Coordinates of C-alpha atoms in Angstrom, one line a residue:
M1 CA -43.4 9.3 -26.1
S2 CA -44.5 12.0 -24.2
A3 CA -41.0 13.7 -23.1
V4 CA -40.1 13.3 -27.4
W5 CA -43.4 14.5 -28.9
S6 CA -46.3 17.0 -27.4
E7 CA -49.9 16.5 -27.9
E8 CA -49.9 18.0 -31.1
A9 CA -47.1 15.3 -32.2
A10 CA -49.4 12.6 -31.1
S11 CA -52.2 13.7 -32.4
T12 CA -50.7 13.7 -36.4
V13 CA -49.6 10.4 -36.0
K14 CA -53.2 8.8 -34.7
N15 CA -54.9 11.2 -37.2
G16 CA -52.3 10.0 -40.0
T17 CA -52.5 6.2 -39.2
L18 CA -56.4 6.5 -39.4
I19 CA -56.3 8.2 -42.6
A20 CA -54.0 5.6 -44.2
A21 CA -56.5 2.8 -43.2
T22 CA -59.3 4.4 -44.5
A23 CA -57.4 4.7 -47.6
G24 CA -56.5 1.5 -47.9
A25 CA -59.9 -0.3 -47.1
T26 CA -61.0 2.0 -49.6
A27 CA -58.7 0.8 -52.1
G28 CA -58.6 -2.7 -51.0
A29 CA -62.3 -2.8 -51.5
T30 CA -62.3 -1.1 -54.9
M31 CA -59.7 -3.5 -56.0
A32 CA -61.2 -6.5 -54.6
V33 CA -64.6 -5.6 -56.7
L34 CA -62.9 -4.8 -60.1
R35 CA -60.7 -8.5 -59.9
N36 CA -64.0 -10.3 -58.4
A37 CA -62.3 -11.0 -55.0
P38 CA -63.4 -11.6 -52.2
V39 CA -64.3 -8.0 -50.6
G40 CA -63.3 -8.7 -46.7
Q41 CA -59.7 -10.0 -47.2
Y42 CA -58.8 -7.4 -49.4
T43 CA -60.3 -4.7 -47.4
L44 CA -59.0 -5.7 -44.3
S45 CA -55.4 -6.3 -45.7
M46 CA -54.8 -3.3 -47.4
S47 CA -56.1 -1.5 -44.4
I48 CA -53.8 -3.2 -42.3
N49 CA -50.7 -2.6 -44.7
C50 CA -51.7 1.0 -45.0
A51 CA -52.2 1.7 -41.0
I52 CA -48.4 0.3 -40.8
F53 CA -47.1 2.1 -42.9
G54 CA -48.8 5.3 -41.9
A55 CA -47.9 5.0 -38.2
T56 CA -44.5 3.7 -38.9
F57 CA -44.1 7.0 -41.4
F58 CA -45.7 9.3 -39.0
S59 CA -43.7 8.3 -35.8
I60 CA -40.5 8.6 -38.0
R61 CA -41.5 11.9 -39.2
E62 CA -42.8 13.4 -36.1
T63 CA -39.7 12.4 -34.4
F64 CA -37.5 14.0 -36.8
L65 CA -39.5 17.4 -36.5
A66 CA -39.3 17.1 -32.7
Y67 CA -35.8 16.9 -33.0
Q68 CA -35.2 19.8 -35.2
R69 CA -37.8 22.0 -33.5
R70 CA -35.0 22.4 -30.7
K71 CA -33.2 24.7 -32.8
N72 CA -36.1 26.9 -33.3
P73 CA -35.1 29.6 -30.6
S74 CA -31.6 30.3 -32.9
F75 CA -34.1 30.5 -36.1
G76 CA -36.4 33.2 -34.3
L77 CA -39.3 30.7 -34.4
K78 CA -41.5 29.2 -32.3
D79 CA -41.7 25.9 -30.8
S80 CA -44.6 24.5 -32.7
Q81 CA -43.2 26.3 -36.0
T82 CA -41.5 24.3 -39.1
R83 CA -39.5 25.6 -41.7
D84 CA -40.3 24.3 -45.2
A85 CA -37.2 22.6 -45.2
D86 CA -37.1 21.1 -41.8
D87 CA -40.5 19.8 -43.1
L88 CA -39.1 18.5 -46.9
F89 CA -36.3 16.8 -44.8
S90 CA -38.3 15.0 -42.1
S91 CA -40.7 13.6 -44.7
A92 CA -38.0 12.2 -47.3
M93 CA -36.3 10.5 -43.9
A94 CA -39.5 8.9 -42.8
G95 CA -40.7 8.2 -46.4
G96 CA -37.1 6.3 -46.6
T97 CA -36.8 4.6 -43.8
T98 CA -40.6 3.3 -43.6
G99 CA -39.7 2.1 -47.6
S100 CA -37.0 -0.1 -46.6
I101 CA -38.2 -1.4 -43.4
L102 CA -41.3 -3.0 -45.3
S103 CA -39.6 -4.0 -48.7
S104 CA -36.6 -5.6 -46.5
L105 CA -39.4 -7.5 -44.8
A106 CA -41.3 -8.2 -47.9
R107 CA -38.4 -8.6 -50.3
G108 CA -35.5 -9.1 -48.5
P109 CA -32.6 -7.4 -47.9
K110 CA -31.4 -7.0 -51.1
S111 CA -34.7 -4.3 -51.7
I112 CA -33.5 -2.0 -48.7
L113 CA -31.7 0.4 -50.9
P114 CA -34.3 0.8 -53.5
G115 CA -36.9 0.7 -51.3
F116 CA -35.2 3.9 -49.5
V117 CA -35.0 5.5 -52.7
L118 CA -38.3 5.1 -53.9
F119 CA -40.6 6.3 -51.1
S120 CA -38.2 9.0 -50.1
L121 CA -38.5 10.4 -53.7
I122 CA -42.5 10.0 -53.4
T123 CA -43.1 11.2 -49.9
T124 CA -40.4 14.4 -51.0
A125 CA -42.8 14.8 -54.0
G126 CA -46.0 14.7 -51.8
Q127 CA -44.3 16.9 -49.2
A128 CA -43.5 19.3 -51.6
A129 CA -46.9 19.5 -53.4
Y130 CA -48.3 20.2 -49.9
S131 CA -45.9 22.6 -48.7
F132 CA -47.3 24.2 -52.2
A133 CA -50.7 24.4 -51.9
N134 CA -50.8 25.5 -48.5
H135 CA -48.4 28.5 -48.8
R136 CA -50.6 29.1 -51.8
R137 CA -53.7 29.0 -49.7
Q138 CA -51.8 31.3 -47.2
L139 CA -51.3 33.9 -49.8
L140 CA -55.0 33.9 -51.6
I141 CA -56.4 34.1 -48.0
L142 CA -54.0 37.1 -47.3
R143 CA -55.3 38.6 -50.8
S144 CA -58.9 38.4 -50.1
Q145 CA -58.4 39.6 -46.6
S146 CA -56.9 42.9 -48.0
P147 CA -58.3 45.2 -50.9
Q148 CA -55.5 45.1 -54.0
E149 CA -56.4 45.0 -57.4
D150 CA -55.7 42.0 -59.2
G151 CA -56.5 43.1 -62.7
G152 CA -59.7 44.2 -62.2
V153 CA -61.7 47.7 -61.2
S154 CA -61.9 48.2 -57.0
L155 CA -64.0 50.9 -56.6
P156 CA -63.5 53.5 -53.6
S157 CA -65.6 53.0 -50.3
H158 CA -65.9 56.7 -49.8
T159 CA -65.1 59.5 -52.6
L160 CA -65.7 62.1 -50.3
P161 CA -65.4 63.1 -47.1
P162 CA -68.0 62.4 -44.0
H163 CA -70.6 65.1 -43.9
E164 CA -74.1 65.7 -42.7
T165 CA -77.0 66.6 -44.8
I166 CA -80.7 67.7 -44.1
G167 CA -82.7 64.2 -44.1
D168 CA -79.6 62.0 -42.6
G169 CA -81.1 61.6 -39.4
D170 CA -84.3 60.7 -40.7
E171 CA -84.4 57.1 -41.3
T172 CA -87.6 57.5 -43.4
S173 CA -86.3 59.4 -45.8
A174 CA -84.6 58.0 -49.0
H175 CA -81.4 60.0 -48.1
G176 CA -81.0 59.5 -44.7
R177 CA -81.0 55.7 -45.2
R178 CA -77.8 54.1 -44.3
P179 CA -77.1 51.2 -46.2
P180 CA -76.4 47.7 -44.9
P181 CA -72.6 47.2 -42.8
A182 CA -71.1 44.9 -45.7
S183 CA -70.7 41.5 -44.7
K184 CA -67.4 40.5 -44.0
E185 CA -67.7 36.8 -45.2
K186 CA -66.1 36.4 -48.7
N187 CA -67.7 33.7 -51.4
L188 CA -65.6 30.9 -52.0
W189 CA -64.5 31.7 -55.2
D190 CA -62.5 34.6 -54.0
L191 CA -60.5 32.2 -52.1
F192 CA -59.4 30.9 -55.7
Q193 CA -57.3 32.8 -58.0
M194 CA -57.3 31.0 -61.6
P195 CA -54.2 30.7 -63.8
K196 CA -53.7 33.2 -66.8
W197 CA -54.0 30.1 -69.3
S198 CA -57.6 28.6 -68.1
P199 CA -60.3 29.4 -69.9
V200 CA -62.7 30.2 -67.0
R201 CA -61.8 33.8 -65.0
K202 CA -63.7 36.4 -62.8
L203 CA -65.0 39.2 -64.1
T204 CA -63.9 42.2 -63.6
D205 CA -66.7 45.0 -62.5
E206 CA -66.7 47.0 -65.8
E207 CA -67.1 43.6 -67.7
Y208 CA -69.6 42.3 -65.6
K209 CA -70.7 46.2 -65.7
S210 CA -71.1 46.2 -69.6
I211 CA -72.5 42.5 -69.6
L212 CA -75.7 44.1 -67.6
E213 CA -76.2 47.2 -69.6
A214 CA -76.7 44.9 -73.1
R215 CA -78.7 42.8 -71.3
L216 CA -80.8 45.8 -70.3
R217 CA -80.9 47.1 -73.8
Q218 CA -81.7 43.9 -74.9
L219 CA -84.8 43.5 -72.8
D220 CA -85.6 46.8 -74.3
E221 CA -85.8 46.2 -77.9
E222 CA -87.6 43.0 -76.7
V223 CA -90.3 45.4 -74.6
K224 CA -90.4 48.2 -77.8
M225 CA -91.2 45.3 -80.0
L226 CA -93.8 43.8 -77.8
D227 CA -95.7 47.2 -77.4
K228 CA -95.5 47.6 -81.2
E229 CA -97.0 44.0 -82.0
L230 CA -99.7 44.8 -79.2
G231 CA -100.9 48.2 -81.0
L232 CA -101.0 46.3 -84.1
E233 CA -103.3 43.8 -83.1
E234 CA -105.6 46.8 -81.0
N235 CA -105.5 48.8 -84.5
S236 CA -106.5 45.7 -86.0
G237 CA -109.4 44.7 -83.8
I238 CA -111.0 48.2 -84.1
G239 CA -110.5 48.1 -87.5
N240 CA -112.4 45.3 -87.9
G241 CA -115.2 46.0 -85.3
G242 CA -115.7 49.2 -87.4
K243 CA -116.1 47.3 -90.8
K244 CA -118.5 44.8 -88.4
G245 CA -120.7 47.8 -87.3
E246 CA -121.2 48.8 -91.2
C247 CA -122.2 45.6 -92.5
A248 CA -125.0 45.5 -89.2
A249 CA -126.1 48.9 -90.6
L250 CA -126.4 48.1 -94.2
V251 CA -128.8 44.6 -92.9
E252 CA -131.2 46.4 -91.3
R253 CA -131.6 49.1 -94.0

């Protein structure tokens, strides 16, 4: 195995088998609860079956990939790199081979071809979806690291050349205070980009600024209304106090 596989490939087979076994155990326990069947029996059976499928699939897949990586120097790739076409072909062949073997063991030789076609299509679709999602994630990470205009307004960090003025050296003055260094950590939202048809989207700087200004105007109006109400209450209090004083003077007379 060491002559054909690398340590990374062996780790991939091991992790894939463990993930498949865990998924099978979870599915088996769920089915047992829904069918009111013995949980332990369903969990163990599904876990073993999925572990066998996962070990066979990832072993065959890594064997195909190890053979295809030998051609990397002719394509200018590193030993650990693989092309999307190689991943797709390896997953399709591994899924078809695994499906045909397990189908023949479970249902006989007549199910070899249907099992090969079915599992080959399933694993090919899964690999294509995984490759698309992986490329999409890498593209979003690159966009988040390099400043680009994605429909929003990007404000320049420096509009004037660097210069020194009075108070720059004095950290106690307001002009001499340096702004804190910008954090390099990106928000989790920046790593995702919603599609155009989605009702949820990221606000641009101008939209966010207009929302804040509208909110501030609303707060100013509310404060003015409160001031007017307080002024009316004070005036009414003063008027009532003056009337009470006049009534008291008349009573004394």
